[in-house]
Short mmCIF file of C-alpha atoms in Angstrom, two decimals:
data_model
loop_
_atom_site.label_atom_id
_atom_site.label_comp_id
_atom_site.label_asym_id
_atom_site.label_seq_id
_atom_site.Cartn_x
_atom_site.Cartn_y
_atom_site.Cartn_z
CA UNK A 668 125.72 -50.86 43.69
CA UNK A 669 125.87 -47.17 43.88
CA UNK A 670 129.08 -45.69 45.67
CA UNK A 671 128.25 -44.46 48.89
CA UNK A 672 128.45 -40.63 49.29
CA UNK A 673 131.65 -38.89 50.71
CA UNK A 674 133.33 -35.56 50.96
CA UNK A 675 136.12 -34.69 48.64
CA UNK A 676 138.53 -33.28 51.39
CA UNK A 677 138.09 -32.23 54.96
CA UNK A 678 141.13 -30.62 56.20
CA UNK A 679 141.56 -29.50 60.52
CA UNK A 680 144.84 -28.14 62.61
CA UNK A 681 146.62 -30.50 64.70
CA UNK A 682 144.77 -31.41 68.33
CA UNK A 683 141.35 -30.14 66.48
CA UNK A 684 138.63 -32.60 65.32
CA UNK A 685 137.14 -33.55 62.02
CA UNK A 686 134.15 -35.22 60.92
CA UNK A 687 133.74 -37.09 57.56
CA UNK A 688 130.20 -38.33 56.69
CA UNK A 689 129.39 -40.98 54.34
CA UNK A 690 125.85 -40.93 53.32
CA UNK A 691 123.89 -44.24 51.82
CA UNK A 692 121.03 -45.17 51.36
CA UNK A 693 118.26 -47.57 53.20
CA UNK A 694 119.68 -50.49 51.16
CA UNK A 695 122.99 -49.84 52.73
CA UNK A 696 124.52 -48.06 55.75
CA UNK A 697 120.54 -47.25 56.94
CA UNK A 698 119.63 -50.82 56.78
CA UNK A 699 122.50 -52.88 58.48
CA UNK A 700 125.12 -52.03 61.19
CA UNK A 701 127.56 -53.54 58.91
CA UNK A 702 129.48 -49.53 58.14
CA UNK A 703 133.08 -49.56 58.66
CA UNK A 704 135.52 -46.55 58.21
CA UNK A 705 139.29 -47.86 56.76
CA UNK A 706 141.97 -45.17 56.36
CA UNK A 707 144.71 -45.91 53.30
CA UNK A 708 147.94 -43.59 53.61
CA UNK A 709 149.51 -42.87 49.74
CA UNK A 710 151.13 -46.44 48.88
CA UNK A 711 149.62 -48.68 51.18
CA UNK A 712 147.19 -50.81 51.52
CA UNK A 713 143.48 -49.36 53.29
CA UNK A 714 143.70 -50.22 57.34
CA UNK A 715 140.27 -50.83 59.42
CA UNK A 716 139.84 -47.95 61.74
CA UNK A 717 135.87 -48.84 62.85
CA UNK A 718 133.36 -51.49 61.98
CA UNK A 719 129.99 -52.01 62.96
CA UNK A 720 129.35 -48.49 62.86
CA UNK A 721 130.66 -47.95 66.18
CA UNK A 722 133.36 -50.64 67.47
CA UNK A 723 137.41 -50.25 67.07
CA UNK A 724 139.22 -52.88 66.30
CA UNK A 725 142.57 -53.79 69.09
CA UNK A 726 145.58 -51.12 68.32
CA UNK A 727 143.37 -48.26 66.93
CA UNK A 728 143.23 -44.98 69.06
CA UNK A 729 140.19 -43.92 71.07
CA UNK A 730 140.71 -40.85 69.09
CA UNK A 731 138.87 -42.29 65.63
CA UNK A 732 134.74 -42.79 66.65
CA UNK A 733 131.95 -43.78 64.72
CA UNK A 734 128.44 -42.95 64.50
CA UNK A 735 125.58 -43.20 62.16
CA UNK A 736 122.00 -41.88 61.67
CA UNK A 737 119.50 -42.78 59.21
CA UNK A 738 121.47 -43.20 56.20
CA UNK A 739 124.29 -41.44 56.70
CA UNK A 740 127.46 -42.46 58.98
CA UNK A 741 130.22 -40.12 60.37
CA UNK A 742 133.37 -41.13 61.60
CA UNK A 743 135.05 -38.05 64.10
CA UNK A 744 138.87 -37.68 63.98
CA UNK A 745 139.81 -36.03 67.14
CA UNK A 746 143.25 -34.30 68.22
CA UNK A 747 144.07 -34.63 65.11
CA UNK A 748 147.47 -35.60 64.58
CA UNK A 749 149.96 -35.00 61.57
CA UNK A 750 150.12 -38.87 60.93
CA UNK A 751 146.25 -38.98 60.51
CA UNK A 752 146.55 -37.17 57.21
CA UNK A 753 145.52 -39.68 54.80
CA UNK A 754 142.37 -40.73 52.71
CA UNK A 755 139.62 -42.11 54.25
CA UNK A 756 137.09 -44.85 52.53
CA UNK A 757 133.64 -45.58 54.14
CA UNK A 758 131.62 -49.38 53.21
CA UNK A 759 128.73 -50.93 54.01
CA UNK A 760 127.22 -54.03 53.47
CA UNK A 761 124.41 -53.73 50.88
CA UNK A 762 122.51 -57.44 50.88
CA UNK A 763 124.43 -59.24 48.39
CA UNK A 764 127.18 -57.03 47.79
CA UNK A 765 129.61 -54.45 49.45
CA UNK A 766 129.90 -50.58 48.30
CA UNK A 767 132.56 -47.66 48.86
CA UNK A 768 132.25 -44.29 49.36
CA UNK A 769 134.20 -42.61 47.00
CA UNK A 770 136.68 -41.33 49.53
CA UNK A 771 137.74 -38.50 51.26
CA UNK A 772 141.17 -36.46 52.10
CA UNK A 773 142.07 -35.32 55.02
CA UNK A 774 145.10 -32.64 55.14
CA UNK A 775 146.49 -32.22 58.45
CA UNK A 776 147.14 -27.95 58.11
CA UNK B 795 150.06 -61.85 62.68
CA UNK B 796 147.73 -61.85 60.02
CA UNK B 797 148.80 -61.63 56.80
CA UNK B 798 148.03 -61.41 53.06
CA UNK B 799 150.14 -61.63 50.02
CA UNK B 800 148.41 -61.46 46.38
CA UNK B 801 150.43 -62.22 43.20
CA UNK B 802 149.68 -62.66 39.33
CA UNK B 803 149.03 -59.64 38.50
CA UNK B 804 150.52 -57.88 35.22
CA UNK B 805 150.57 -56.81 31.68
CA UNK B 806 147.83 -57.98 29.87
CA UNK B 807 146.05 -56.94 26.56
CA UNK B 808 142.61 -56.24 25.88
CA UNK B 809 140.36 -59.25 26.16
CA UNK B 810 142.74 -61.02 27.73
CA UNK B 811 142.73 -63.12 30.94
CA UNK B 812 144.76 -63.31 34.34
CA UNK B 813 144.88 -65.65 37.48
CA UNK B 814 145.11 -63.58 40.61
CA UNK B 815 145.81 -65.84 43.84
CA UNK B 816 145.69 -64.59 47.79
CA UNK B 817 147.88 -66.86 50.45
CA UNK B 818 146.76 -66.54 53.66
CA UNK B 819 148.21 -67.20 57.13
CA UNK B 820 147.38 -66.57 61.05
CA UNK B 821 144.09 -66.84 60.73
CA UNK B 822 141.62 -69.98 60.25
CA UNK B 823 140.71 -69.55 56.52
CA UNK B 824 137.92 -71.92 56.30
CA UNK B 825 136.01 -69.67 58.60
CA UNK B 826 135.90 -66.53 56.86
CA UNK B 827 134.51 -64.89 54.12
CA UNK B 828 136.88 -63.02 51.44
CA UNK B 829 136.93 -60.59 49.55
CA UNK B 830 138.18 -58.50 46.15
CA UNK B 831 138.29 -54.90 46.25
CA UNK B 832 140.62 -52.77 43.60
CA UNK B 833 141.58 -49.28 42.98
CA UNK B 834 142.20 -47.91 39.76
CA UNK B 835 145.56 -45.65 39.59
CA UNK B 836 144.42 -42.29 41.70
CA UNK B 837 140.56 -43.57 42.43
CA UNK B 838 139.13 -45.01 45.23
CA UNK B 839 138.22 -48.61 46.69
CA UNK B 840 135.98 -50.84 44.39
CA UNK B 841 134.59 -54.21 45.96
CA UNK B 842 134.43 -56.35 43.20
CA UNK B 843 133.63 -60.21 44.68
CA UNK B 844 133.51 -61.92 47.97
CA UNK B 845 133.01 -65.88 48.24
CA UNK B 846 131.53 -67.24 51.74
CA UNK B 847 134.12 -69.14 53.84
CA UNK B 848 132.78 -72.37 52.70
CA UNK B 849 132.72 -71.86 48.89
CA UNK B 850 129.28 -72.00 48.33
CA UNK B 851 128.26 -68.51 47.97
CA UNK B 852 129.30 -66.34 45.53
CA UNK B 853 129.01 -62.68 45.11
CA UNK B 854 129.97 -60.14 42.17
CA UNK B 855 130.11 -56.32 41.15
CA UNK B 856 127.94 -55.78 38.25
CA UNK B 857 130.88 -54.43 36.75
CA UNK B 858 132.42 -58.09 36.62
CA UNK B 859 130.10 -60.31 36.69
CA UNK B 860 129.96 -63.01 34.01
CA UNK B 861 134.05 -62.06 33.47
CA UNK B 862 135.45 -62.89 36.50
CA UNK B 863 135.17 -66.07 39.01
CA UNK B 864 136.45 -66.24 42.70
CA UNK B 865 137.53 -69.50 44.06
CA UNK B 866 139.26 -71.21 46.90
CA UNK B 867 140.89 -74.02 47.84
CA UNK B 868 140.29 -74.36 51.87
CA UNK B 869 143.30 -76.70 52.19
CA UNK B 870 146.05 -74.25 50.28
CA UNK B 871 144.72 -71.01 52.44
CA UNK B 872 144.55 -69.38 48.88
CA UNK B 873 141.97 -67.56 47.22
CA UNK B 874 141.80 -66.67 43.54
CA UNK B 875 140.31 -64.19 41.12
CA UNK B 876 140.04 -65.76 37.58
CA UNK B 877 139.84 -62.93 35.32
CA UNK B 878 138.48 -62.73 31.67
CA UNK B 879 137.42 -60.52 29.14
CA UNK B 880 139.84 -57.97 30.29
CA UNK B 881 139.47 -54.21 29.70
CA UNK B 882 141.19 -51.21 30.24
CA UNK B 883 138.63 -50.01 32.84
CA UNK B 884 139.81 -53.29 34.57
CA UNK B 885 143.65 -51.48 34.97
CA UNK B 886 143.49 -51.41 39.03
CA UNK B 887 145.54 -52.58 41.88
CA UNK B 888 143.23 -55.83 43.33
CA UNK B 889 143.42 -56.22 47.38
CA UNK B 890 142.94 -59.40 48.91
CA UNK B 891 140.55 -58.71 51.98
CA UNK B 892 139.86 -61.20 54.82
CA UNK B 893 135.98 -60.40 55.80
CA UNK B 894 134.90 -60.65 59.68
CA UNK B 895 132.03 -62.31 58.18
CA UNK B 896 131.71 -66.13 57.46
CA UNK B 897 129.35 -65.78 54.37
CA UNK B 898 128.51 -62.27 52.64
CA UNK B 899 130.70 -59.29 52.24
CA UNK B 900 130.23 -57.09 55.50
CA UNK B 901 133.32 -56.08 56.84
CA UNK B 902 137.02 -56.56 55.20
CA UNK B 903 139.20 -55.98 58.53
CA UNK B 904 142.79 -57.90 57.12
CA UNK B 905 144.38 -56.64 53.96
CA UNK B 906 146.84 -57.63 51.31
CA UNK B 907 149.33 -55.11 49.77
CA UNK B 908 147.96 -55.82 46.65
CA UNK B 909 149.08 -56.62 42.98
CA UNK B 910 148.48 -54.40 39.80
CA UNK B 911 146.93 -55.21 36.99
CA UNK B 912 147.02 -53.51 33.71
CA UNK B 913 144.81 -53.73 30.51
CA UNK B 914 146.69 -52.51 27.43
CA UNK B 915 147.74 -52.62 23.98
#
């Protein structure tokens, strides 16, 4: 149950894009589709952006994407907006159990 | 509209115990899988159980296993966290998170606002 691997802070200029990676292992995001991005603003409670690596759920811009390769998922924030600065958490399913990555700032310059 | 509300947390010493409980609505209950996750004060998300939508199946952090129980009662739309053995590592606000799935943790889309808990003396 190892915490899934995340950048401390990314930081991009409104309208340009950012990528955050989140990088598991083969027990984890490599061996299930089961990855899903959730962005928590200071406060309040985390908010699914993408699950099953890829799909957004009804109400959440076109602008937040996911992908993943091997063992490591992305999620790509583009025209970035001032509202988008938050943190952002990846998971996975992992068998019997879910992990976190250990979460990642984004500062909107 | 989907919606979440945890209570029971609080103060509570060291090896101490606490009742969290989750009421659900707008949703079917008995058909999903939920979930625990906390956050300790300025750290990030920590699953910590998830029971499948029928009861049967029960999953734990290491971190709380043999300490804490999930539970829930189908009829009431509530879910619970029975908490024992408390520590102050356990200090964390605990989220209440509807899973897509119907029986293992895979992917918490609905969440509460939470309720804190604190360990201390």
């Amino acid at each position: 149950q190892s915490a899934l691997t995340q950048p401390r802070s990314v930081s991009g200029s409104p309208g340009q894009s950012v990528t955050i990676s989140c990088t598991g292992t083969s027990r984890d995001v490599g061996g299930y589709i089961y990855v899903s991005w959730l962005q928590q603003h200071p406060g309040k409670a985390p908010k699914l952006l993408i699950y099953e690596v890829t799909r957004r759920p009804s109400g959440v811009p076109d602008r937040f994407s996911g992908s993943k390769s091997g063992n490591t998922a992305s999620l790509t924030i583009s025209g970035l907006q001032a509202e988008d600065e938050a943190d952002y958490y990846c998971s996975s399913h992992a068998g019997t159990s879910m992990v976190f990555g250990g979460g990642t700032k984004l500062t909107v310059l | 509209e989907v919606q979440l509300l945890e209570s029971g947390g609080g103060l509570v010493q060291p090896g101490g115990s606490l009742r969290l409980s989750c009421v659900v609505s707008e949703f079917t209950f008995s058909s999903h899988a939920m979930n625990w996750v906390r956050q300790a004060p300025g750290k990030g998300l920590e699953w910590v159980s998830t029971l499948s939508a029928s009861g049967a199946g029960t999953y734990y952090a290491d971190s709380v296993r043999g300490r804490f129980t999930i539970s829930r009662d189908n009829s009431k739309n509530t879910l619970y966290l029975q908490m024992s053995s408390l520590t102050v590592e356990d200090t964390a606000v605990y989220y209440c998170a509807k899973d897509r799935a119907l029986v293992v943790p895979a992917t918490p889309d609905y969440w509460g606002q939470g309720t804190l808990v604190t360990v201390s003396s």
